[in-house]
CSV table of C-alpha atoms and ligand atoms in Angstrom, one decimal:
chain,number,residue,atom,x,y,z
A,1,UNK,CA,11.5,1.1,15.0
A,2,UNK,CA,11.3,5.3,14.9
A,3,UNK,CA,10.1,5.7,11.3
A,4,UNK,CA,8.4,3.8,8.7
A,5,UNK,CA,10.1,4.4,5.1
A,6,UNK,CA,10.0,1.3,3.8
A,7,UNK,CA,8.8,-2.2,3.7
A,8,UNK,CA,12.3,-3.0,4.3
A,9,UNK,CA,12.2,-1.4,7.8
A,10,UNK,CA,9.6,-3.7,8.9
A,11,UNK,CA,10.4,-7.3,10.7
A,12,UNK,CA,8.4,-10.1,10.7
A,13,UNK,CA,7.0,-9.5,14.4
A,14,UNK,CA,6.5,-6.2,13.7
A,15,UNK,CA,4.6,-7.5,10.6
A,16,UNK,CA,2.8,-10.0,12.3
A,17,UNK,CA,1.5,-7.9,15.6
A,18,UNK,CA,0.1,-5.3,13.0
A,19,UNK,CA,-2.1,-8.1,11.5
A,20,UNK,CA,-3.1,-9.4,14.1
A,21,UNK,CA,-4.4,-6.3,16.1
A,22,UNK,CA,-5.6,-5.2,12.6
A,23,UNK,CA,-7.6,-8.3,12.5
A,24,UNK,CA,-8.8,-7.7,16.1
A,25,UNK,CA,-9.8,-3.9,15.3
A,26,UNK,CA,-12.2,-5.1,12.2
A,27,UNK,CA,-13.7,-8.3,14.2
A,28,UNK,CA,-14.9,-6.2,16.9
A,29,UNK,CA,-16.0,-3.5,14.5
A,30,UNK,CA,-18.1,-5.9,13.0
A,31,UNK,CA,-19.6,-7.4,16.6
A,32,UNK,CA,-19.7,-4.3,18.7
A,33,UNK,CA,-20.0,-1.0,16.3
A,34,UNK,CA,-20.5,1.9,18.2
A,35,UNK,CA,-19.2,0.6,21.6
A,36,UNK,CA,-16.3,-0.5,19.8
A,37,UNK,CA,-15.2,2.7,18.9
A,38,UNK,CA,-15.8,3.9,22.3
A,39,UNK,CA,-13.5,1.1,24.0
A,40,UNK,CA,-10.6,2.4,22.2
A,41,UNK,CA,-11.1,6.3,22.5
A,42,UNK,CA,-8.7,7.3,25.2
A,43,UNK,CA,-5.5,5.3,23.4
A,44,UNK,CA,-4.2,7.7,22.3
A,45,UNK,CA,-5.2,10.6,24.2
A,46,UNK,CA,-3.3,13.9,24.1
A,47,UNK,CA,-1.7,12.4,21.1
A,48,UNK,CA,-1.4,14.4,18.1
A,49,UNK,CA,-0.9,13.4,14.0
A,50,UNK,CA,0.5,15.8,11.8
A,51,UNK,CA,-0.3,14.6,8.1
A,52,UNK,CA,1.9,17.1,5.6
A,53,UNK,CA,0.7,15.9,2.4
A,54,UNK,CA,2.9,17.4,-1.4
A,55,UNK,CA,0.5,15.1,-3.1
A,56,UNK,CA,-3.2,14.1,-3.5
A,57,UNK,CA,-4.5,11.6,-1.8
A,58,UNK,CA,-8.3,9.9,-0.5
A,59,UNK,CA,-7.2,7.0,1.3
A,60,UNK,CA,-4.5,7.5,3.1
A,61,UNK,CA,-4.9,11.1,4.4
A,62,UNK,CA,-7.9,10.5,5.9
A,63,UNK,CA,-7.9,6.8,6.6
A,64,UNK,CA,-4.8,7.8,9.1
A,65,UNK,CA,-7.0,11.2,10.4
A,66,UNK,CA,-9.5,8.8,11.2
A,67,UNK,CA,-7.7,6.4,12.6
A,68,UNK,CA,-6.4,8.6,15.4
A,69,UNK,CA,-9.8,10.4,16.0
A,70,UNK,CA,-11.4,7.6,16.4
A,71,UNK,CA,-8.6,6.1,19.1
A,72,UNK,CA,-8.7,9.4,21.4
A,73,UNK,CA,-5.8,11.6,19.4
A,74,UNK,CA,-6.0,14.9,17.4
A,75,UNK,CA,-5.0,15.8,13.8
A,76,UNK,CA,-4.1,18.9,11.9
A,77,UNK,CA,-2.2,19.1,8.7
A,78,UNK,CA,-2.6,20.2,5.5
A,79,UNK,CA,-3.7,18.1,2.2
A,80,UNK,CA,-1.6,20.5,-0.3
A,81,UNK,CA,1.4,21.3,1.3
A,82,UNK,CA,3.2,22.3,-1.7
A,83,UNK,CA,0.7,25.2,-1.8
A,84,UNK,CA,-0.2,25.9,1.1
A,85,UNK,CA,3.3,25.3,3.5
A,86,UNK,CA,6.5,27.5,3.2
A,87,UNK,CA,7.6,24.8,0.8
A,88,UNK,CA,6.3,27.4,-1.7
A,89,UNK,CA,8.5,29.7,-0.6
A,90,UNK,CA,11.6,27.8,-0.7
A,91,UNK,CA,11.6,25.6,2.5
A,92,UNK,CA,13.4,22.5,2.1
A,93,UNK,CA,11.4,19.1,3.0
A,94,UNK,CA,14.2,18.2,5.5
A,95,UNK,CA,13.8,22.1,7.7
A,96,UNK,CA,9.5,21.4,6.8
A,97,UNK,CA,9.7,18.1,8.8
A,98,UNK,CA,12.1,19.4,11.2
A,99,UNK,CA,9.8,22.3,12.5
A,100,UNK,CA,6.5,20.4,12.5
A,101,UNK,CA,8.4,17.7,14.2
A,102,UNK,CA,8.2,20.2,17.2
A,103,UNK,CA,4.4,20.3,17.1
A,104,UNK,CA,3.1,16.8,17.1
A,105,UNK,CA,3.6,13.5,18.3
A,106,UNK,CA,4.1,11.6,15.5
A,107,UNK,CA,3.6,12.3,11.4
A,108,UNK,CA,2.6,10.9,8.2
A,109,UNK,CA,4.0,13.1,5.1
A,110,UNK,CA,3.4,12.0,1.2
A,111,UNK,CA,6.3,13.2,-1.2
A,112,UNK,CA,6.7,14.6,-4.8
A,113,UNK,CA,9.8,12.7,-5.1
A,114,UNK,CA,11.3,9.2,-4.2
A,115,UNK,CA,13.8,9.6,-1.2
A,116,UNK,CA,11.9,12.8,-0.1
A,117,UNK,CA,10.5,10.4,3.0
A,118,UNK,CA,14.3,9.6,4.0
A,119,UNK,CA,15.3,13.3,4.1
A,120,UNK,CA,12.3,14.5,6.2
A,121,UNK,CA,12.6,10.9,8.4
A,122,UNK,CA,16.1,12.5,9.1
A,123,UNK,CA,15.5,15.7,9.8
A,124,UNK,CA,12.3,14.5,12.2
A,125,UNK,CA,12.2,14.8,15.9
A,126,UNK,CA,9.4,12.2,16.3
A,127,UNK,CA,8.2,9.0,14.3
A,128,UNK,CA,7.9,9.4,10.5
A,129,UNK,CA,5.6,7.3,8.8
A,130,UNK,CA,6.3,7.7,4.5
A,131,UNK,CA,3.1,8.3,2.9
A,132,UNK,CA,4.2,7.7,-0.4
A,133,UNK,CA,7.1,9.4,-2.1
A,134,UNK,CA,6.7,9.8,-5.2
A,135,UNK,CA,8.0,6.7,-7.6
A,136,UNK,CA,9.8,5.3,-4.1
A,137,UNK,CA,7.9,3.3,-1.9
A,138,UNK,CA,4.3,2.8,0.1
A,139,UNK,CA,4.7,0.9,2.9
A,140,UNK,CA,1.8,1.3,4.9
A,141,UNK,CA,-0.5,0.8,1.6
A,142,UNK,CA,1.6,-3.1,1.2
A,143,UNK,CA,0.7,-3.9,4.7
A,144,UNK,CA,-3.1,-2.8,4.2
A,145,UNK,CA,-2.8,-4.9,0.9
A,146,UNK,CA,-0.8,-7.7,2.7
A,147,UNK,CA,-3.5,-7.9,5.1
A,148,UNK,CA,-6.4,-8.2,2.4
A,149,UNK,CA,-4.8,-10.8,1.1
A,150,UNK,CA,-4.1,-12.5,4.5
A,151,UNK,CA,-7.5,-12.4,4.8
A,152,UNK,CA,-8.6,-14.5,2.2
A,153,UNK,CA,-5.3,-16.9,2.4
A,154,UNK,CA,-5.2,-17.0,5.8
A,155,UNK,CA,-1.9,-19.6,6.8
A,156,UNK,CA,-3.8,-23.0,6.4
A,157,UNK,CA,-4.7,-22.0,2.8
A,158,UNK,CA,-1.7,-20.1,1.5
A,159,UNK,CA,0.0,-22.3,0.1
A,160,UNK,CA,1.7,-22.2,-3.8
A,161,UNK,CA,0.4,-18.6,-4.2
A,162,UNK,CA,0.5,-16.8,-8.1
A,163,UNK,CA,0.9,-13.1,-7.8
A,164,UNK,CA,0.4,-11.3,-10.8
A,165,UNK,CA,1.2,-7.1,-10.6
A,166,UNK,CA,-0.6,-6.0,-13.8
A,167,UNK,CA,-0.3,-2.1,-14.8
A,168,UNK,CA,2.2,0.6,-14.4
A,169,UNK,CA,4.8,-1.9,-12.5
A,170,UNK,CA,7.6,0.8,-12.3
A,171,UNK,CA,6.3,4.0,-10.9
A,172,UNK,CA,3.5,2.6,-8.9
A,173,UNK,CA,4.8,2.5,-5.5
A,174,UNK,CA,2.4,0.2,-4.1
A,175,UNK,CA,3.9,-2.1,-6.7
A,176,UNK,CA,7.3,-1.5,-5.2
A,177,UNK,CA,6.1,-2.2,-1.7
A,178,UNK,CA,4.4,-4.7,-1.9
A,179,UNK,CA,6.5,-7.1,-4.1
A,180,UNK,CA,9.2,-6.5,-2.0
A,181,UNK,CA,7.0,-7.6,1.1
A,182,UNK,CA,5.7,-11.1,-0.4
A,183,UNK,CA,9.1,-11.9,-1.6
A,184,UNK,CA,9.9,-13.0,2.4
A,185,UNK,CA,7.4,-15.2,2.6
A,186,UNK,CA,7.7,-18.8,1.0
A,187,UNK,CA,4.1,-19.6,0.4
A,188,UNK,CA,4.2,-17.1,-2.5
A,189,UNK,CA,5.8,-18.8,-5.1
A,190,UNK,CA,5.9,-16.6,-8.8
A,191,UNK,CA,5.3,-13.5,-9.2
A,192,UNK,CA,4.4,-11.6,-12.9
A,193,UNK,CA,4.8,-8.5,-13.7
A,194,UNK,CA,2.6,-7.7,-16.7
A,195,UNK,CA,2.7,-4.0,-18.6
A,196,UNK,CA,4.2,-2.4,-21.3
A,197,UNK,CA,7.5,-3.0,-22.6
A,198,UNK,CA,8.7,0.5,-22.1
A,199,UNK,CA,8.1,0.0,-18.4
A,200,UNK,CA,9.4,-3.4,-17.9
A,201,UNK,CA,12.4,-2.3,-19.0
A,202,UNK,CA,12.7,-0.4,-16.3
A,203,UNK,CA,12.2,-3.3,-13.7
A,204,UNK,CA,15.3,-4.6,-14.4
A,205,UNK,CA,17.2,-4.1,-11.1
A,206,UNK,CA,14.0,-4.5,-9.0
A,207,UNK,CA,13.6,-7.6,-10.3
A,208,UNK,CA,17.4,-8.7,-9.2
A,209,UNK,CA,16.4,-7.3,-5.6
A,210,UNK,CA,13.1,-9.2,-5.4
A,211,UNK,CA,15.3,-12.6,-6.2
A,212,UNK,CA,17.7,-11.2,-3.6
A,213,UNK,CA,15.2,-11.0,-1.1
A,214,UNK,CA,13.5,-13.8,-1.4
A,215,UNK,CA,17.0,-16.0,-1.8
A,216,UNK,CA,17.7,-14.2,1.5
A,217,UNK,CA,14.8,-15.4,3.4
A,218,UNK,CA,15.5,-18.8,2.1
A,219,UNK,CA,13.4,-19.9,-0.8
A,220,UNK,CA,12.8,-19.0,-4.6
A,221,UNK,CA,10.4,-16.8,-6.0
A,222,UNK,CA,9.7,-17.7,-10.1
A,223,UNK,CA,9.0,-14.4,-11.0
A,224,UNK,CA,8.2,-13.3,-15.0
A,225,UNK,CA,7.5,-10.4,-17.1
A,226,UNK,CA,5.3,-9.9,-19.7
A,227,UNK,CA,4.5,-7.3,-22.5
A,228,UNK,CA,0.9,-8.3,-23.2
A,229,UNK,CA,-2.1,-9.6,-21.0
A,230,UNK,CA,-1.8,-13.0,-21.1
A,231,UNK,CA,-5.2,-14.9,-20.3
A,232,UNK,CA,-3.3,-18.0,-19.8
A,233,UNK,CA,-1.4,-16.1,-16.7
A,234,UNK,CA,-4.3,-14.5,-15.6
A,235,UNK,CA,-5.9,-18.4,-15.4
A,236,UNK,CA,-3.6,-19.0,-13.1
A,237,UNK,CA,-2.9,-16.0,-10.9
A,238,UNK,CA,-4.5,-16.2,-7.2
A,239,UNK,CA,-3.8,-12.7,-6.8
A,240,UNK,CA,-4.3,-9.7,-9.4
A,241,UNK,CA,-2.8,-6.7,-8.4
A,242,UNK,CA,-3.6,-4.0,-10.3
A,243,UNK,CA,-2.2,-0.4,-10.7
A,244,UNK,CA,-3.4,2.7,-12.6
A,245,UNK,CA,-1.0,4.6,-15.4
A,246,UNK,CA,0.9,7.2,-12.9
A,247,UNK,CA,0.4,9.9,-15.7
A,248,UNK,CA,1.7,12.3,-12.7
A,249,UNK,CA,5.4,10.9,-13.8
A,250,UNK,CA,5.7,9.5,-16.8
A,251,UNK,CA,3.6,9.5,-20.3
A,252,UNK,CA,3.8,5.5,-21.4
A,253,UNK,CA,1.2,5.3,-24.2
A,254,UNK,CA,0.9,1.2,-24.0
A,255,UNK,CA,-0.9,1.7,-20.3
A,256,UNK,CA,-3.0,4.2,-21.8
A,257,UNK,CA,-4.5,2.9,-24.9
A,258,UNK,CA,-6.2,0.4,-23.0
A,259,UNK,CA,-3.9,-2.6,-23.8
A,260,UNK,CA,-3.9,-3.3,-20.4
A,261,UNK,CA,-7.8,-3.4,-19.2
A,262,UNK,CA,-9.2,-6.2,-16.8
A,263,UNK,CA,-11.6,-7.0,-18.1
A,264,UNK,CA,-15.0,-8.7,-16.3
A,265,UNK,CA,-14.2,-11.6,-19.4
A,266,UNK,CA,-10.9,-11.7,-17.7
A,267,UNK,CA,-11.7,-12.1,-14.4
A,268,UNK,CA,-14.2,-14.6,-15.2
A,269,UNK,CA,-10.6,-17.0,-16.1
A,270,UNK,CA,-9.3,-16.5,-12.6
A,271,UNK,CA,-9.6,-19.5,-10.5
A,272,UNK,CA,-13.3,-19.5,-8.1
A,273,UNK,CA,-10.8,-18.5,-5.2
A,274,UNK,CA,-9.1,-15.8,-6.7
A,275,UNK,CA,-8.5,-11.8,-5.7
A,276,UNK,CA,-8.6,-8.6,-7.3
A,277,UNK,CA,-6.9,-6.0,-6.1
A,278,UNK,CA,-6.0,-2.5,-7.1
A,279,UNK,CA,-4.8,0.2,-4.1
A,280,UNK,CA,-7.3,2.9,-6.2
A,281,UNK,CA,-7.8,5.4,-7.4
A,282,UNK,CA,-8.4,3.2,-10.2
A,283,UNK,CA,-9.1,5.1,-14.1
A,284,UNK,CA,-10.1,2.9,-17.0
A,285,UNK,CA,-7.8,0.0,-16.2
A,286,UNK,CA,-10.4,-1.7,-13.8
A,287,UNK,CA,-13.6,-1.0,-15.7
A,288,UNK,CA,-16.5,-0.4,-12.8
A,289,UNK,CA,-18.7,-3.9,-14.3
A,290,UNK,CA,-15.8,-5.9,-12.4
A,291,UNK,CA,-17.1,-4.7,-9.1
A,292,UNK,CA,-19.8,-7.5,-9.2
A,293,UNK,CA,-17.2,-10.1,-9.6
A,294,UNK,CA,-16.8,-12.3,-6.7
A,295,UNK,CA,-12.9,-12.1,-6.6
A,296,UNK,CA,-13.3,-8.0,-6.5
A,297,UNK,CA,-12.2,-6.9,-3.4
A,298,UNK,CA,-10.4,-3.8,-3.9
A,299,UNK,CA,-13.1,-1.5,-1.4
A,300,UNK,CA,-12.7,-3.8,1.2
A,301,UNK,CA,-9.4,-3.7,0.9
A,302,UNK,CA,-9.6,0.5,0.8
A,303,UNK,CA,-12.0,-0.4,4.3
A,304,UNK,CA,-9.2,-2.8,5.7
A,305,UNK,CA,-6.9,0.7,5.6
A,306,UNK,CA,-8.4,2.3,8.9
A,307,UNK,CA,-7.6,-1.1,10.7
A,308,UNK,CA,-4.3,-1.1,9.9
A,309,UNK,CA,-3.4,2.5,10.3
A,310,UNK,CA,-5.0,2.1,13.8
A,311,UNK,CA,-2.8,-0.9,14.8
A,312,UNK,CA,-0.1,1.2,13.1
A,313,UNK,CA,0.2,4.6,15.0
A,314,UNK,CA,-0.6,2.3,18.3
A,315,UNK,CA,2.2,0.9,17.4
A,316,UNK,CA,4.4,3.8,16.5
A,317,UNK,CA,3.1,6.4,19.0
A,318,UNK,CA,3.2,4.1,22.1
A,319,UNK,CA,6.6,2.4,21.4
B,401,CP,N1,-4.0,4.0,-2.3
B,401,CP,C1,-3.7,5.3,-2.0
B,401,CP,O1,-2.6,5.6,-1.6
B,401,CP,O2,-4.8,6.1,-2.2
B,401,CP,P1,-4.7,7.7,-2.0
B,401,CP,O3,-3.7,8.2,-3.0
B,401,CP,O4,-6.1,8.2,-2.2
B,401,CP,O5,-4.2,8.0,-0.6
């Protein structure tokens, strides 16, 4: 595999090799520390990551900077490229990529606009990892999420798993990832999608490709949407995914009027072994008095994000 666009790119060794060395990277952070780091600083020597970033970002700019600093390589980018690059003067994504293509080893861009990652994947000399593009996709954030919850379901316990995406379900592209990436697997067995009616609306053909993908990796998915928070789904949901309003694209006034909170009442109703998530930033959909709920485990999950993007450009750069 050259580039990383999608979740759909990605096959289930790929999958699996990325969780397992992911796993291996944060077991021997946890036993070695510093020496750890210094086992793994001439990976990827000589290497260097260009990250051309049209969008904010915390997590994954500098989760993947760090990533290949730590393993030996060298970064430059920019974080605002659509101030800062010739983009402002007119350049097209697919001639941006193409130049800087010439200048690095590998790159990780975040895009303004869905199917700005394919254009500049095209146009790119070297491995293209997507970022995020705008309302498309965010592949690399799914398998950081996958992984979290691999964590806490490893195989012998995953079993019958309730997924429940609660938030802005349409133009959150971690949403779009990462139901598209536990439709494959059979021990995840419904799947809600809870947020305002305006945006379910929109979920309509998502929906019909989730069923498609799960029907073609040979089992059924239950999946439902719902307009209001439902305790009684909430009860019963192993996994809470939960997304911020993306006020960046749309203005839905159910997501913002607080209709659609966690509460720390409703995470109390999850079962003992359940999981919050939320990919963050988070606003006031996830109210900070959650953090002290056992099932909260959204900033180890933004920690599990170096792991994976190390496992990932190892696998990228030296492939
Ligand atoms: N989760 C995520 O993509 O965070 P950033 O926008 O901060 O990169």
């Amino acid at each position: 595999m050259k580039h990383l666009i999608s979740v759909n790119d990605l096959d289930h060794q790929f999958i699996s090799e990325i969780m397992s060395r992911a796993q291996e990277y944060k077991q021997r952070r946890q036993y070695k520390g510093r020496d750890f780091w210094d086992a793994l600083s001439n990976r990827l020597k000589n290497r260097l990551l260009i990250t051309d970033f049209f969008e904010p970002s915390t997590r994954t700019r500098l989760s993947f900077e760090a990533a290949m600093l730590y393993m030996g390589g060298n970064v430059i980018g920019t974080e605002n490229a659509a101030e800062f690059s010739s983009f402002k003067k007119g350049e097209s994504i697919a001639d941006n990529f193409h130049v800087i293509s010439g200048y690095g080893d590998i790159i990780v861009g975040r895009f303004l606009n869905e199917g700005d990652a394919h254009e500049a994947a095209n146009a790119s000399l070297v491995p293209l990892i997507n970022g995020g593009d705008g309302k498309g996709e965010h592949p690399t954030q799914a398998l950081i999420d996958l992984f979290s919850i691999v964590e806490k379901f490893p195989d012998d316990k995953a079993e019958n798993l309730r997924v429940t995406f609660l938030g802005d379900n349409k133009y959150s592209r971690t949403v779009q990832s990462l139901a598209r990436l536990l439709a494959r697997f059979a021990c995840v067995s419904e799947i809600n999608f809870i947020g305002p009616e305006e945006v379910n609306s929109e979920l309509t053909s998502f929906l019909f490709e989730i069923d498609t993908i799960a029907e073609n990796h040979d089992h059924r998915v239950t999946y439902r949407v719902q307009h209001q928070l439902s305790p009684e789904t909430i009860g019963k949901t192993d996994i809470v995914y939960i997304t911020r309003s993306q006020t960046e694209r749309h203005y839905f006034k159910g997501l913002l009027e607080g209709d659609f909170v966690f509460t720390t009442e409703l995470a109390d109703l999850m079962p003992e072994h359940g999981l919050i998530l939320h990919p963050l930033p988070r606003n006031s959909e996830l109210p900070v008095e959650v953090d002290d709920n056992p099932r909260a485990y959204y900033f180890e999950q933004a920690r599990n994000g170096l792991f994976v993007r190390m496992a990932l450009l190892e696998a990228l750069c030296l492939t």
